[in-house]
Structures are given as C-alpha cells and as structure tokens.
C-alpha cells in the first residue's frame, strides 16, 4: 500500500497582482455600526475587504452605496464593506452629521468617521467615491474611482475567494456589522414638502421610503403612501413602493397631470379636479405620480435603471433612464427635473409623455451660458417664477437660475471648493451645500442653506444676501403657507413653522475651502496619467473606435496653457501658466470594457467613468506627474 499523497493536477495559475500592504484604518470620529467596538485590519483578516471612501454630500457616493448592496448580500460570509467617511464640507466633519447620514442612507456596514482625512491620505485617495479592495491577507489588490465598478469588484472577489479558499487564508462567517436601534419619530429625514390645495402638507419621508400627508398644523399624520420598504411598485396607498423619494410638484387638472403612460389621463381623480403630484423618486431613478383623490401611485418616467454615458437623452419617458432626480418644478409648461446624478437639468413634457436633457454637459462644475454648454454640480432644489427657474446647485454651494431663453446664470457661488456663511453683496456671499430654494412674494428667494443650518435670502433687486433664520438642523426645503414659511428640518425629523422676518439675522461671517489639501505640482506642468486596467475577463472595447476619452480643463481657465481639451489617450502633458499660482484641474475620464469571449458575438460591456476636481498649487519643486486611478493599481 502506497501512503504517498499524489501530486495535484496543475490548474490554471492564479493571475499575478500587485500587492501593497494596506495601511491601518484610523479616524478621530471612531466607528459606527459596530455596536461600539473598534475595528482594526487585523480583525478583518481572512475576509475580502472593500473600503469605500465616501462623503455624504456626494451623489456619486450615494450611487455606490446602492451598487454595493447586492455585493454585500451575495457575499455576506466572505466580504466586509467598510465605509471611510472623508468629508469635503466643514459640516460633514461633525460626528453627529455622519451618524445621521449613515442612518439617512441605510448604510448597513461598518463606517469609520475620519474627519481629518488621515486614512484618505494614507491610501492616496484623490476622488469621491473611491473603492479599495484588500485581500484576506491584508494587501491592497485593486483601486477604483467613481461609479460602476462593482461588477469588476465582484469578479475580483470570486478570484480571491477561490485563491484564498485553496490557501486556507479565507475566513467565512458573519461580519462585524451591528444594526443600530430604530428611532420612533413620525418622519425620518424628510426631504421636500409641498402645500396641497386642501391646505394640508405633503412631505417626502425619504429614509422611510414614503410620502406623508400632514394636516395644516404640519404635525398630524393623515395618510401615508408607500410600503415603507425600498421598492419600485405602482399601486394604491401602502401597496406602492418608493426608494428615497425627494422632490414634489403639484399638477393641476386632468390635462396636465399626466397618466402613467404619458397620455394625460388623470386616472379617475374624481372630486379633486384631477389634482396630482409628480414625485422625484430619487434612488429608483424615476418620476412617479400620486393621485391625491385615490392615493394611486403610477410611474411617469424612468426605467428604474440609472443613466450612463451613451444612454439616450430624450425619448418616451418610460423608456429613458434617469439618474437620481432630486427635485421637480413646473416652468414653461413642462416639469423641470434637477438631475443630480448627471449634473444636469432635464424636462418631462406631460402633454406627450417624453423626457429630454435640457441643460448641462454632465461635467461637474460651475459654468454659465447657453444651456447646452453650462456645467452644474448636483442641482438639488428648484423653484419657478414666471421669468426664472431658480436652482440650488449644491456641490458648488451656489444659487443659480435659468431664463426663459435657456441661458444659465449664477447669482451666488464661485465653484466646487469655496463655501461658508457670509452675507452681503452676492459676488462675495457664501453658502454651504444648499438643497432647497423657495420663491418669496416680493420677488426674492429663500435658500435652504443646508450645511450652514440656516435659511438665507437673495434679493435680485439689490443683489444682497442676508440670513433669515439660524439653528435649523440641515434644512432641505421650505414652503410658503400664508405669512409663514414652513422649513423641512431634515436632521430634526420635522417641519418648523417660522414667521417671515422683516429684518435679517446678523451672523458672524465665515469662509471655508474644501478640507482636501491642494496638490503641489511643478510650475511648468505635469504628466497626467489616468490609470485604467480592464477588469478580469474583460478587455477594452475597440469595436467602434477608441474606447477611452479624457477631458481636461481648469478653474481659472487661464491656469492651463497647453494640454487641455478632449482626446482619446488617457495620458498627456499639461502645461501651466506660471503666473497663475493655484487653481483646480477638472479631469473627466471614460473607458469602456467588454467581456473577453471571442465566442460571444454580444459580450456584456461596461462604462467606467469618473470626474476629478483636483486643487493644485504651482511650486518650483512640485510633482511632475499626477496619477489618477480610474481602475487598477498605479504600477
């Protein structure tokens, strides 16, 4: 009898990967969703760890949270997702605000609060969101910036499970997530409000995935619409389902209400005269319609899938993808949509049931001018007057407006990285991530200045910005009710009624820049390298020409003297004007990859895209190379 163990049959060699020891996860704010326990990388050894660098102001980060849910569920016994909250705005560095955001967005994994960006710097992260994959032995094996990478990460996780399962270094079992106790409040992080013809108030109860009708007192609950669970289901009352609904706008009459097929049929709204509400169902990437008489919810626009580059930008409303619609308003006979997910404004036409992109290029920033050339940054609040569509452009901390000819203007705000609480002339005033705007009877507008916990006022007649009220916890919207203004205090889970003051409140003036440190770059210029490696089992899609695109610009525009504009190569030399000491590089990269299977004539393809805003300072000894990782590892 031969007791020798036979040699195993050689299998395919595992793919070699660059491996870098993962830095420890450190954050002054401590850990959330762990039941009070502190975590270290040693505690996570044996698991495939996906570190999600996010900040709660960033809509792209919110998209990634939703993308990760399926991965977490499918690989619950081998994968641990760890969120590292890395703030952009001053408000986001407050621990209480991070606790609120984790609950608000239904984050069901451990989160490290890193207000000083310690772990962000250790991992050399340059963009929100960024995903870093750590193998069961504690080595970094991949990094991805932006959205749409979860399919690639899932392939990598499958490889890691096989490799480390064979090595005996994979540890299966439950992860460290501990769910917090639910809070018994009538509303939970409400988003937007609407005054109904009856005098009642309709509120989007965002975290509970419902709409709630309140009596005129703003407190008594009369009706709820939606099951209270994430879903995308039409129906009546609580048989319907929403997914983090936000904006609301009233549609009057059967001709303007728009049926579920866009035909204009009001669906039998009876004695209400056809009154209906259009709802921005944000995470479902859809517009919904609520019939106020029957309580029936139908779908007006969107497929339930998120819009990606290359998708149609116009067509039958139920056949076109949308991306995180955040607010809606009627202007010029159409429903305008604050499409936060693509940094654009779209329109829905109730008459023919179509949608179309109306303003914005999808690039993130602050650029005025003709609608097709304008840049926005997460437009999140809308208000219409006869001659202006006002919008709160949250990531640029700006108040902007569109005129009837479609030209975009900025009233308050300068760009992505300047914010604060400063009153005075509009060209010097500062906001901090506003989410709502409300037209006032005198022609001025009130701004829900969310991260300043304030209600601000801009008067076009004088060009002055003042403060109407302070000590409001994350106000996200406001509606006029008679001589009062009712504010949605999102983080206090309530509506707050205020008298419109005759005089402004005096506040101490403060100004901030982003908490990200500027990158020192060589005065003459840098070699810009966008790193992209196709995921395992995929290759660049070159069937119809180049599969990559790189767009580079700057604020101020004069910072770049050569190397700006669009091209297909992911590397180029960018030259600066030495007389411009600092600014922001705007870099937008795209790459398309498809399954590498010659036998499949219709391979599955994926678009990888990320926009970076990189603050830079020109110095004599600054870096002469700027690597930005889209997907892979910078070798």
Coordinates of C-alpha atoms in Angstrom, one line a residue:
X1 CA 0.0 0.0 0.0
X2 CA 1.4 3.4 -1.0
X3 CA 0.6 6.1 1.6
X4 CA 2.2 8.9 -0.5
X5 CA -0.2 11.8 -1.3
X6 CA -0.5 12.1 -5.1
X7 CA 0.6 15.4 -6.6
X8 CA -2.4 17.6 -7.5
X9 CA -3.3 18.1 -11.2
X10 CA -1.9 21.5 -12.1
X11 CA -4.7 24.0 -12.7
X12 CA -4.6 27.5 -14.2
X13 CA -2.1 29.7 -12.4
X14 CA -3.7 32.5 -10.4
X15 CA -3.4 35.9 -12.0
X16 CA -0.5 37.8 -10.6
X17 CA -1.4 41.0 -8.9
X18 CA 0.5 43.9 -7.5
X19 CA 0.1 43.7 -3.7
X20 CA 0.7 46.6 -1.3
X21 CA 0.3 46.2 2.5
X22 CA -2.9 48.0 3.4
X23 CA -2.5 51.0 5.8
X24 CA -4.4 50.8 9.1
X25 CA -7.9 52.3 9.2
X26 CA -7.7 55.4 11.5
X27 CA -10.3 58.1 12.1
X28 CA -10.7 60.5 15.0
X29 CA -14.5 60.1 14.9
X30 CA -14.4 56.4 15.6
X31 CA -16.6 53.6 14.4
X32 CA -20.3 53.4 13.6
X33 CA -22.5 50.3 13.0
X34 CA -20.2 48.0 15.1
X35 CA -22.1 48.0 18.4
X36 CA -19.4 50.3 19.9
X37 CA -16.5 48.1 19.0
X38 CA -13.3 49.5 17.5
X39 CA -12.1 47.6 14.4
X40 CA -8.6 47.1 13.0
X41 CA -7.4 45.4 9.8
X42 CA -6.3 42.5 12.0
X43 CA -9.9 42.0 13.0
X44 CA -10.8 41.7 9.3
X45 CA -8.0 39.3 8.3
X46 CA -9.4 36.3 6.4
X47 CA -12.1 38.5 4.7
X48 CA -12.2 40.2 1.4
X49 CA -12.5 43.9 2.4
X50 CA -13.9 46.6 0.2
X51 CA -13.0 50.0 1.6
X52 CA -15.5 52.7 0.4
X53 CA -14.1 56.3 0.7
X54 CA -17.2 58.4 0.6
X55 CA -18.8 61.7 1.8
X56 CA -22.5 62.1 2.3
X57 CA -22.8 65.3 0.1
X58 CA -21.7 63.4 -3.0
X59 CA -24.4 61.8 -5.2
X60 CA -21.9 59.6 -6.8
X61 CA -21.0 58.2 -3.4
X62 CA -24.7 57.5 -2.8
X63 CA -24.9 55.6 -6.1
X64 CA -22.0 53.4 -5.0
X65 CA -23.8 52.7 -1.7
X66 CA -26.7 51.3 -3.7
X67 CA -24.3 49.4 -6.0
X68 CA -22.7 47.7 -3.1
X69 CA -25.9 46.4 -1.5
X70 CA -26.2 43.4 -3.9
X71 CA -22.5 42.6 -3.5
X72 CA -22.8 42.7 0.3
X73 CA -25.8 40.4 0.3
X74 CA -24.4 37.9 -2.2
X75 CA -21.0 37.5 -0.5
X76 CA -22.1 38.2 3.1
X77 CA -19.9 35.4 4.6
X78 CA -16.7 36.4 2.8
X79 CA -16.9 40.2 2.1
X80 CA -16.8 43.0 4.6
X81 CA -17.5 46.5 3.2
X82 CA -16.0 49.3 5.3
X83 CA -17.1 52.9 4.7
X84 CA -14.5 55.5 5.5
X85 CA -16.3 58.8 5.7
X86 CA -13.9 61.5 4.4
X87 CA -15.6 65.0 4.5
X88 CA -15.5 67.7 1.8
X89 CA -17.6 70.3 3.7
X90 CA -17.0 71.6 7.2
X91 CA -20.4 70.3 8.3
X92 CA -19.5 66.8 7.1
X93 CA -16.7 66.7 9.7
X94 CA -19.3 66.9 12.5
X95 CA -19.7 63.4 14.1
X96 CA -23.4 63.9 14.6
X97 CA -23.8 64.6 10.9
X98 CA -22.0 61.4 10.0
X99 CA -24.2 59.4 12.4
X100 CA -27.3 61.0 10.7
X101 CA -26.0 60.3 7.2
X102 CA -25.3 56.6 8.0
X103 CA -29.0 56.2 9.0
X104 CA -30.4 58.5 6.4
X105 CA -28.9 56.4 3.5
X106 CA -29.4 53.0 5.0
X107 CA -25.7 52.1 5.3
X108 CA -25.6 48.5 6.6
X109 CA -21.8 48.0 7.1
X110 CA -19.2 49.4 9.5
X111 CA -18.3 53.1 8.9
X112 CA -15.1 54.8 10.1
X113 CA -15.6 58.6 10.7
X114 CA -12.3 60.2 9.5
X115 CA -12.9 63.9 9.9
X116 CA -9.2 64.8 9.4
X117 CA -8.8 62.7 6.3
X118 CA -6.0 60.6 7.9
X119 CA -6.9 57.3 6.2
X120 CA -7.8 59.1 2.9
X121 CA -4.2 60.4 2.8
X122 CA -2.7 57.1 3.8
X123 CA -4.4 55.4 0.8
X124 CA -3.5 58.4 -1.6
X125 CA -7.2 58.8 -2.5
X126 CA -8.0 61.7 -4.8
X127 CA -11.7 61.4 -5.5
X128 CA -15.1 60.7 -4.0
X129 CA -16.0 57.9 -4.3
X130 CA -13.0 55.6 -4.3
X131 CA -13.2 51.8 -3.7
X132 CA -10.1 49.9 -2.5
X133 CA -10.0 46.1 -2.3
X134 CA -7.9 44.4 0.4
X135 CA -7.3 40.7 0.2
X136 CA -7.7 38.2 3.1
X137 CA -4.0 38.6 3.9
X138 CA -4.2 42.3 4.3
X139 CA -2.8 43.5 1.0
X140 CA -4.3 46.1 -1.4
X141 CA -5.0 44.4 -4.7
X142 CA -7.2 47.0 -6.6
X143 CA -8.4 50.6 -6.5
X144 CA -11.4 52.1 -8.4
X145 CA -12.5 55.7 -8.6
X146 CA -16.1 56.6 -9.4
X147 CA -19.2 54.6 -10.0
X148 CA -20.0 51.4 -12.0
X149 CA -17.1 49.3 -10.8
X150 CA -19.0 46.7 -8.6
X151 CA -19.2 44.2 -11.5
X152 CA -15.4 44.3 -11.7
X153 CA -15.0 44.0 -7.9
X154 CA -17.4 41.0 -7.8
X155 CA -15.2 39.2 -10.4
X156 CA -12.1 40.0 -8.3
X157 CA -13.9 38.8 -5.1
X158 CA -14.7 35.5 -6.8
X159 CA -11.0 35.1 -7.7
X160 CA -9.9 36.0 -4.1
X161 CA -12.4 33.5 -2.7
X162 CA -11.1 30.7 -4.8
X163 CA -7.4 31.6 -4.3
X164 CA -7.6 32.1 -0.5
X165 CA -10.0 29.3 0.0
X166 CA -7.4 27.0 -1.6
X167 CA -4.6 28.5 0.6
X168 CA -6.6 28.2 3.7
X169 CA -6.5 32.0 4.3
X170 CA -10.2 32.7 3.7
X171 CA -12.4 33.0 6.8
X172 CA -16.1 32.6 6.3
X173 CA -18.8 33.8 8.7
X174 CA -20.7 36.9 9.8
X175 CA -19.1 40.3 9.5
X176 CA -18.8 42.9 12.2
X177 CA -21.9 45.0 11.3
X178 CA -24.3 45.7 14.2
X179 CA -27.6 47.4 13.3
X180 CA -28.5 50.5 15.3
X181 CA -31.8 50.7 17.2
X182 CA -34.5 52.4 15.2
X183 CA -35.9 55.8 16.4
X184 CA -39.7 56.2 16.9
X185 CA -40.4 59.5 15.1
X186 CA -43.3 60.4 12.7
X187 CA -40.9 61.5 10.0
X188 CA -37.3 60.3 9.4
X189 CA -35.0 62.6 7.5
X190 CA -37.8 64.2 5.4
X191 CA -36.5 65.7 2.1
X192 CA -39.1 68.0 0.5
X193 CA -42.5 69.5 1.2
X194 CA -45.5 70.7 -0.8
X195 CA -48.5 72.8 0.1
X196 CA -51.6 71.0 -1.2
X197 CA -54.8 72.6 -2.4
X198 CA -56.6 71.4 0.7
X199 CA -54.2 73.3 2.9
X200 CA -52.5 70.1 4.1
X201 CA -48.8 69.4 3.6
X202 CA -47.3 66.6 1.6
X203 CA -43.8 65.5 2.8
X204 CA -41.3 63.1 1.2
X205 CA -40.3 60.9 4.2
X206 CA -37.1 60.0 2.5
X207 CA -35.5 57.4 4.8
X208 CA -38.8 55.6 5.3
X209 CA -39.4 55.5 1.6
X210 CA -42.8 57.1 1.9
X211 CA -44.9 60.2 1.2
X212 CA -46.7 61.5 4.2
X213 CA -49.8 63.8 4.2
X214 CA -49.9 66.1 7.2
X215 CA -52.7 68.3 8.4
X216 CA -52.3 72.0 8.2
X217 CA -50.6 72.0 11.6
X218 CA -47.6 70.3 10.0
X219 CA -47.6 67.6 12.6
X220 CA -50.8 65.4 12.5
X221 CA -50.3 62.4 10.1
X222 CA -53.4 61.9 7.9
X223 CA -52.2 59.4 5.2
X224 CA -49.1 57.5 4.2
X225 CA -48.2 56.4 0.7
X226 CA -45.7 53.7 0.1
X227 CA -44.9 50.4 1.9
X228 CA -42.1 51.9 3.9
X229 CA -39.6 49.5 2.3
X230 CA -37.3 50.1 -0.7
X231 CA -39.1 49.1 -3.9
X232 CA -40.4 50.2 -7.2
X233 CA -44.0 49.2 -7.3
X234 CA -47.1 51.1 -8.5
X235 CA -50.3 50.7 -6.6
X236 CA -52.6 52.4 -4.1
X237 CA -51.6 53.7 -0.6
X238 CA -49.1 51.4 1.2
X239 CA -49.2 48.9 -1.7
X240 CA -47.0 51.2 -3.7
X241 CA -43.2 51.4 -3.1
X242 CA -40.6 54.2 -3.4
X243 CA -36.9 54.4 -2.9
X244 CA -35.7 57.5 -1.1
X245 CA -38.2 59.9 -2.7
X246 CA -37.4 63.7 -2.6
X247 CA -38.9 66.4 -4.7
X248 CA -42.6 67.1 -5.1
X249 CA -44.6 69.4 -7.5
X250 CA -48.3 69.9 -7.9
X251 CA -50.0 69.1 -11.2
X252 CA -53.5 70.6 -11.7
X253 CA -56.3 69.2 -13.9
X254 CA -56.5 66.0 -15.9
X255 CA -54.9 67.6 -19.0
X256 CA -51.7 68.5 -17.0
X257 CA -51.4 65.6 -14.6
X258 CA -50.1 63.0 -17.0
X259 CA -51.1 59.4 -16.7
X260 CA -48.7 56.5 -16.2
X261 CA -48.4 56.2 -20.0
X262 CA -47.9 59.9 -20.5
X263 CA -51.3 60.2 -22.2
X264 CA -52.6 62.9 -19.8
X265 CA -55.3 60.7 -18.3
X266 CA -55.7 61.6 -14.7
X267 CA -56.7 58.1 -13.6
X268 CA -60.1 59.0 -12.1
X269 CA -59.1 61.6 -9.6
X270 CA -62.8 62.5 -9.0
X271 CA -63.7 65.4 -6.8
X272 CA -60.1 66.7 -6.6
X273 CA -60.4 68.1 -10.1
X274 CA -57.6 65.9 -11.3
X275 CA -55.1 67.2 -8.7
X276 CA -51.9 65.1 -8.7
X277 CA -48.3 65.3 -7.6
X278 CA -45.2 64.4 -9.5
X279 CA -42.6 62.8 -7.3
X280 CA -38.8 62.7 -7.8
X281 CA -38.2 59.0 -6.8
X282 CA -34.5 59.5 -6.4
X283 CA -32.9 56.1 -5.9
X284 CA -35.4 54.5 -8.3
X285 CA -34.2 57.0 -10.9
X286 CA -37.8 57.7 -11.8
X287 CA -40.6 60.2 -11.7
X288 CA -43.8 58.9 -10.1
X289 CA -47.3 60.3 -10.0
X290 CA -49.6 60.4 -6.9
X291 CA -53.3 60.9 -7.5
X292 CA -54.4 62.9 -4.4
X293 CA -58.0 61.7 -4.6
X294 CA -57.5 57.9 -5.0
X295 CA -54.0 57.6 -3.5
X296 CA -52.9 55.7 -6.5
X297 CA -49.1 55.8 -7.4
X298 CA -48.1 55.3 -11.1
X299 CA -44.8 55.8 -12.9
X300 CA -44.4 58.7 -15.3
X301 CA -40.8 58.5 -16.3
X302 CA -37.7 56.3 -16.0
X303 CA -37.0 52.6 -16.2
X304 CA -35.7 52.0 -12.7
X305 CA -32.1 51.9 -14.1
X306 CA -29.5 54.6 -13.8
X307 CA -28.5 56.6 -16.8
X308 CA -24.9 56.1 -18.1
X309 CA -22.9 57.8 -20.7
X310 CA -24.1 56.7 -24.1
X311 CA -27.7 56.2 -23.0
X312 CA -30.5 58.1 -24.7
X313 CA -31.0 61.7 -23.5
X314 CA -34.5 62.1 -24.9
X315 CA -37.5 59.9 -25.9
X316 CA -40.6 58.3 -24.5
X317 CA -40.5 58.9 -20.7
X318 CA -40.9 55.3 -19.7
X319 CA -38.1 54.1 -22.0
X320 CA -35.4 56.5 -21.0
X321 CA -33.1 56.0 -18.0
X322 CA -32.8 58.8 -15.4
X323 CA -30.1 59.4 -12.7
X324 CA -31.0 60.5 -9.2
X325 CA -33.8 63.1 -9.9
X326 CA -33.7 65.2 -6.7
X327 CA -36.4 67.9 -7.3
X328 CA -39.1 68.9 -9.7
X329 CA -40.8 72.2 -10.6
X330 CA -43.2 73.4 -13.3
X331 CA -41.7 76.0 -15.6
X332 CA -42.7 77.0 -19.1
X333 CA -45.4 74.2 -19.3
X334 CA -43.0 71.4 -18.5
X335 CA -41.8 69.6 -15.4
X336 CA -38.2 70.5 -14.9
X337 CA -36.0 67.9 -13.2
X338 CA -32.9 68.6 -11.0
X339 CA -31.0 65.5 -12.3
X340 CA -28.4 65.5 -9.5
X341 CA -26.8 62.2 -10.7
X342 CA -25.7 63.6 -14.1
X343 CA -25.2 67.3 -13.0
X344 CA -27.9 68.4 -15.4
X345 CA -31.5 69.7 -15.8
X346 CA -34.0 67.6 -17.7
X347 CA -37.6 68.2 -18.6
X348 CA -40.7 66.0 -18.6
X349 CA -43.5 67.0 -21.0
X350 CA -46.9 65.9 -19.6
X351 CA -48.5 66.6 -23.0
X352 CA -46.7 63.9 -24.9
X353 CA -45.1 61.9 -22.2
X354 CA -41.5 62.5 -23.2
X355 CA -38.3 63.4 -21.3
X356 CA -35.2 65.3 -22.6
X357 CA -32.0 66.7 -21.3
X358 CA -32.4 70.5 -21.1
X359 CA -29.2 72.0 -19.7
X360 CA -25.8 70.8 -18.6
X361 CA -23.0 68.7 -20.2
X362 CA -22.7 66.1 -17.4
X363 CA -19.4 67.7 -16.4
X364 CA -19.4 68.8 -12.7
X365 CA -18.6 72.4 -12.1
X366 CA -19.9 76.0 -12.4
X367 CA -20.1 77.3 -15.9
X368 CA -22.8 79.7 -17.0
X369 CA -24.0 80.4 -20.6
X370 CA -26.2 78.6 -23.1
X371 CA -28.0 75.6 -21.6
X372 CA -26.1 73.1 -23.7
X373 CA -22.7 74.4 -22.6
X374 CA -23.5 75.0 -18.9
X375 CA -21.9 73.0 -16.0
X376 CA -23.8 72.1 -12.9
X377 CA -22.8 70.2 -9.7
X378 CA -25.7 68.2 -8.2
X379 CA -28.6 70.5 -8.7
X380 CA -30.9 69.6 -5.8
X381 CA -33.6 72.2 -5.4
X382 CA -35.8 74.0 -7.8
X383 CA -38.3 76.9 -7.7
X384 CA -40.1 78.5 -10.6
X385 CA -41.3 82.1 -11.0
X386 CA -42.8 83.4 -14.3
X387 CA -39.4 84.5 -15.7
X388 CA -36.9 82.4 -13.8
X389 CA -36.2 78.8 -12.8
X390 CA -34.2 79.1 -9.6
X391 CA -31.9 76.2 -8.6
X392 CA -29.8 75.2 -5.6
X393 CA -26.6 73.8 -7.1
X394 CA -25.4 72.0 -4.0
X395 CA -21.8 70.9 -4.7
X396 CA -20.8 74.4 -5.9
X397 CA -22.7 76.0 -2.9
X398 CA -24.4 78.1 -5.5
X399 CA -27.8 79.7 -6.2
X400 CA -28.3 79.8 -10.0
X401 CA -31.2 80.4 -12.4
X402 CA -32.3 79.7 -15.9
X403 CA -34.1 82.3 -18.0
X404 CA -36.9 81.6 -20.5
X405 CA -34.4 81.5 -23.4
X406 CA -32.5 78.7 -21.6
X407 CA -29.4 80.7 -20.6
X408 CA -27.9 79.8 -17.2
X409 CA -26.8 82.4 -14.7
X410 CA -25.2 82.4 -11.3
X411 CA -26.5 84.7 -8.5
X412 CA -24.3 83.4 -5.6
X413 CA -21.4 81.0 -5.6
X414 CA -17.9 80.6 -7.2
X415 CA -17.1 76.9 -7.6
X416 CA -16.6 73.5 -6.1
X417 CA -14.2 74.3 -3.3
X418 CA -15.3 77.7 -1.8
X419 CA -18.1 77.8 0.7
X420 CA -19.1 79.3 4.1
X421 CA -21.6 81.6 5.7
X422 CA -21.1 85.2 4.6
X423 CA -23.8 87.8 3.9
X424 CA -23.5 90.9 1.8
X425 CA -23.2 91.5 -1.9
X426 CA -23.9 88.4 -3.9
X427 CA -20.5 88.3 -5.5
X428 CA -18.9 88.0 -2.1
X429 CA -21.6 86.0 -0.2
X430 CA -21.1 82.3 0.6
X431 CA -23.4 79.3 1.1
X432 CA -22.6 75.8 2.2
X433 CA -24.2 72.9 0.2
X434 CA -27.8 74.3 -0.2
X435 CA -30.5 71.8 -1.1
X436 CA -33.6 73.9 -1.5
X437 CA -34.9 77.2 -2.9
X438 CA -38.3 78.9 -2.4
X439 CA -39.7 81.8 -4.3
X440 CA -40.9 84.6 -2.0
X441 CA -43.8 87.0 -2.7
X442 CA -41.6 90.1 -3.1
X443 CA -39.5 88.6 -5.9
X444 CA -36.7 87.4 -3.7
X445 CA -35.9 83.8 -2.9
X446 CA -35.2 81.9 0.3
X447 CA -32.4 79.3 0.2
X448 CA -32.3 76.3 2.4
X449 CA -28.6 76.6 3.3
X450 CA -28.4 73.0 4.4
X451 CA -24.9 72.7 5.8
X452 CA -25.0 76.1 7.4
X453 CA -28.2 75.1 9.3
X454 CA -29.7 78.4 8.1
X455 CA -32.4 79.9 5.9
X456 CA -30.9 82.6 3.6
X457 CA -32.4 85.2 1.3
X458 CA -31.2 86.6 -2.0
X459 CA -32.8 89.7 -3.4
X460 CA -32.3 90.2 -7.2
X461 CA -33.3 93.8 -6.9
X462 CA -30.4 94.7 -4.6
X463 CA -28.0 91.9 -5.2
X464 CA -27.7 91.3 -1.5
X465 CA -27.7 88.0 0.5
X466 CA -29.0 88.0 4.1
X467 CA -29.8 85.4 6.8
X468 CA -33.4 84.9 7.7
X469 CA -33.0 82.2 10.4
X470 CA -30.4 80.1 12.0
X471 CA -30.4 77.0 14.3
X472 CA -32.2 74.9 11.7
X473 CA -30.8 71.3 11.5
X474 CA -30.0 70.5 7.9
X475 CA -32.9 72.4 6.3
X476 CA -33.5 70.8 2.9
X477 CA -36.6 72.7 1.7
X478 CA -39.2 75.3 2.6
X479 CA -42.8 76.2 1.5
X480 CA -44.8 79.3 1.9
X481 CA -48.0 79.0 4.0
X482 CA -49.8 82.3 4.2
X483 CA -47.5 84.7 6.0
X484 CA -45.3 81.9 7.3
X485 CA -42.6 79.8 5.9
X486 CA -42.5 76.1 6.8
X487 CA -39.0 74.7 6.8
X488 CA -38.1 71.0 6.4
X489 CA -35.6 70.4 9.2
X490 CA -34.4 67.1 7.8
X491 CA -32.0 66.2 10.6
X492 CA -34.6 67.1 13.3
X493 CA -37.2 64.9 11.5
X494 CA -39.8 67.6 11.5
X495 CA -41.4 70.7 9.8
X496 CA -40.7 74.0 11.5
X497 CA -43.0 77.0 11.0
X498 CA -41.4 80.5 11.0
X499 CA -42.7 84.0 10.6
X500 CA -41.0 85.6 7.6
X501 CA -38.9 88.1 9.4
X502 CA -38.9 91.8 8.4
X503 CA -35.2 92.1 9.2
X504 CA -32.3 89.8 8.6
X505 CA -30.5 87.9 11.3
X506 CA -26.9 89.1 11.9
X507 CA -24.4 86.3 11.9
X508 CA -20.6 86.1 12.1
X509 CA -19.1 85.8 8.7
X510 CA -17.0 82.7 7.9
X511 CA -15.4 81.4 4.8
X512 CA -14.0 77.9 4.1
X513 CA -12.3 75.9 1.4
X514 CA -12.5 72.2 1.0
X515 CA -10.8 70.1 3.7
X516 CA -8.7 68.4 1.0
X517 CA -5.1 69.6 0.8
X518 CA -4.1 71.1 -2.5
X519 CA -1.6 69.0 -4.6
X520 CA 1.7 70.7 -5.2
X521 CA 2.6 70.4 -8.9
X522 CA 5.6 71.6 -10.9
X523 CA 5.2 75.2 -12.1
X524 CA 5.9 74.3 -15.7
X525 CA 3.4 71.4 -15.8
X526 CA 2.8 67.7 -15.1
X527 CA 2.3 64.5 -16.9
X528 CA -1.3 63.5 -16.2
X529 CA -1.8 59.7 -16.2
X530 CA -5.2 58.2 -15.7
X531 CA -4.7 54.5 -14.7
X532 CA -7.2 52.1 -16.2
X533 CA -6.8 48.3 -16.2
X534 CA -9.8 46.3 -17.6
X535 CA -11.3 44.0 -15.0
X536 CA -10.5 40.3 -15.0
X537 CA -12.1 38.6 -18.0
X538 CA -12.6 41.9 -19.9
X539 CA -10.8 44.0 -22.5
X540 CA -11.1 47.5 -23.9
X541 CA -13.9 47.7 -26.3
X542 CA -12.4 48.9 -29.6
X543 CA -15.0 47.6 -32.0
X544 CA -16.3 51.0 -32.8
X545 CA -13.2 53.1 -32.4
X546 CA -11.3 54.3 -29.4
X547 CA -12.8 53.1 -26.1
X548 CA -11.3 55.8 -23.9
X549 CA -11.8 59.5 -23.5
X550 CA -10.1 62.2 -21.4
X551 CA -11.3 65.8 -21.0
X552 CA -9.1 68.3 -19.1
X553 CA -10.0 71.8 -18.1
X554 CA -9.3 74.2 -15.2
X555 CA -10.6 76.9 -13.0
X556 CA -9.5 79.6 -13.7
X557 CA -9.3 78.7 -17.4
X558 CA -6.0 80.5 -17.7
X559 CA -4.2 78.0 -15.5
X560 CA -3.7 75.7 -18.4
X561 CA -1.8 76.9 -21.5
X562 CA -1.4 73.5 -23.2
X563 CA -2.9 70.0 -22.7
X564 CA -6.5 71.0 -22.1
X565 CA -9.5 69.8 -24.1
X566 CA -10.6 66.3 -25.1
X567 CA -8.7 63.4 -26.6
X568 CA -8.8 59.6 -26.5
X569 CA -5.4 58.9 -24.8
X570 CA -5.5 58.5 -21.0
X571 CA -2.1 60.2 -20.6
X572 CA -1.0 63.7 -21.6
X573 CA 1.3 66.5 -20.6
X574 CA -0.5 69.5 -19.1
X575 CA 1.4 72.8 -19.1
X576 CA 0.6 75.7 -16.7
X577 CA 0.9 79.4 -16.8
X578 CA 3.5 80.2 -14.1
X579 CA 1.8 83.5 -13.4
X580 CA -1.4 81.7 -12.1
X581 CA -0.3 80.4 -8.6
X582 CA -3.2 78.0 -8.0
X583 CA -6.5 76.6 -9.2
X584 CA -8.4 73.4 -9.8
X585 CA -7.8 70.8 -12.5
X586 CA -11.0 69.3 -13.8
X587 CA -10.4 65.8 -15.2
X588 CA -13.1 63.6 -16.7
X589 CA -12.1 60.1 -17.9
X590 CA -14.1 57.4 -19.5
X591 CA -13.2 53.8 -20.6
X592 CA -15.4 51.1 -22.0
X593 CA -14.6 47.4 -21.4
X594 CA -16.4 44.2 -22.6
X595 CA -16.2 40.6 -21.7
X596 CA -13.3 39.0 -23.5
X597 CA -15.0 36.0 -25.0
X598 CA -14.4 35.5 -28.8
X599 CA -17.3 33.0 -29.0
X600 CA -19.8 35.6 -27.8
X601 CA -21.0 38.0 -30.5
X602 CA -22.8 40.1 -28.0
X603 CA -20.5 40.5 -25.0
X604 CA -21.6 42.4 -21.9
X605 CA -20.0 45.8 -21.8
X606 CA -19.4 48.4 -19.1
X607 CA -18.6 52.1 -19.0
X608 CA -16.2 53.3 -16.3
X609 CA -16.3 57.0 -15.7
X610 CA -15.0 59.4 -13.1
X611 CA -14.7 63.2 -12.8
X612 CA -11.9 64.6 -10.6
X613 CA -11.6 68.1 -9.3
X614 CA -8.0 68.4 -8.1
X615 CA -7.0 71.6 -6.2
X616 CA -3.4 72.4 -7.3
X617 CA -0.7 74.8 -6.2
X618 CA 2.2 75.6 -8.5
X619 CA 5.6 75.3 -6.9
X620 CA 9.2 75.0 -8.1
X621 CA 9.7 71.6 -6.5
X622 CA 6.1 70.2 -7.0
X623 CA 5.3 66.8 -8.6
X624 CA 5.9 66.5 -12.3
X625 CA 3.5 63.5 -12.6
X626 CA -0.2 63.3 -11.4
X627 CA -1.6 59.8 -11.4
X628 CA -5.4 59.4 -11.1
X629 CA -6.6 55.8 -10.7
X630 CA -9.8 55.0 -12.6
X631 CA -9.4 51.3 -12.1
X632 CA -6.5 49.1 -11.2
X633 CA -3.2 49.9 -9.5
X634 CA -0.6 52.6 -10.3
X635 CA 2.4 50.5 -11.0

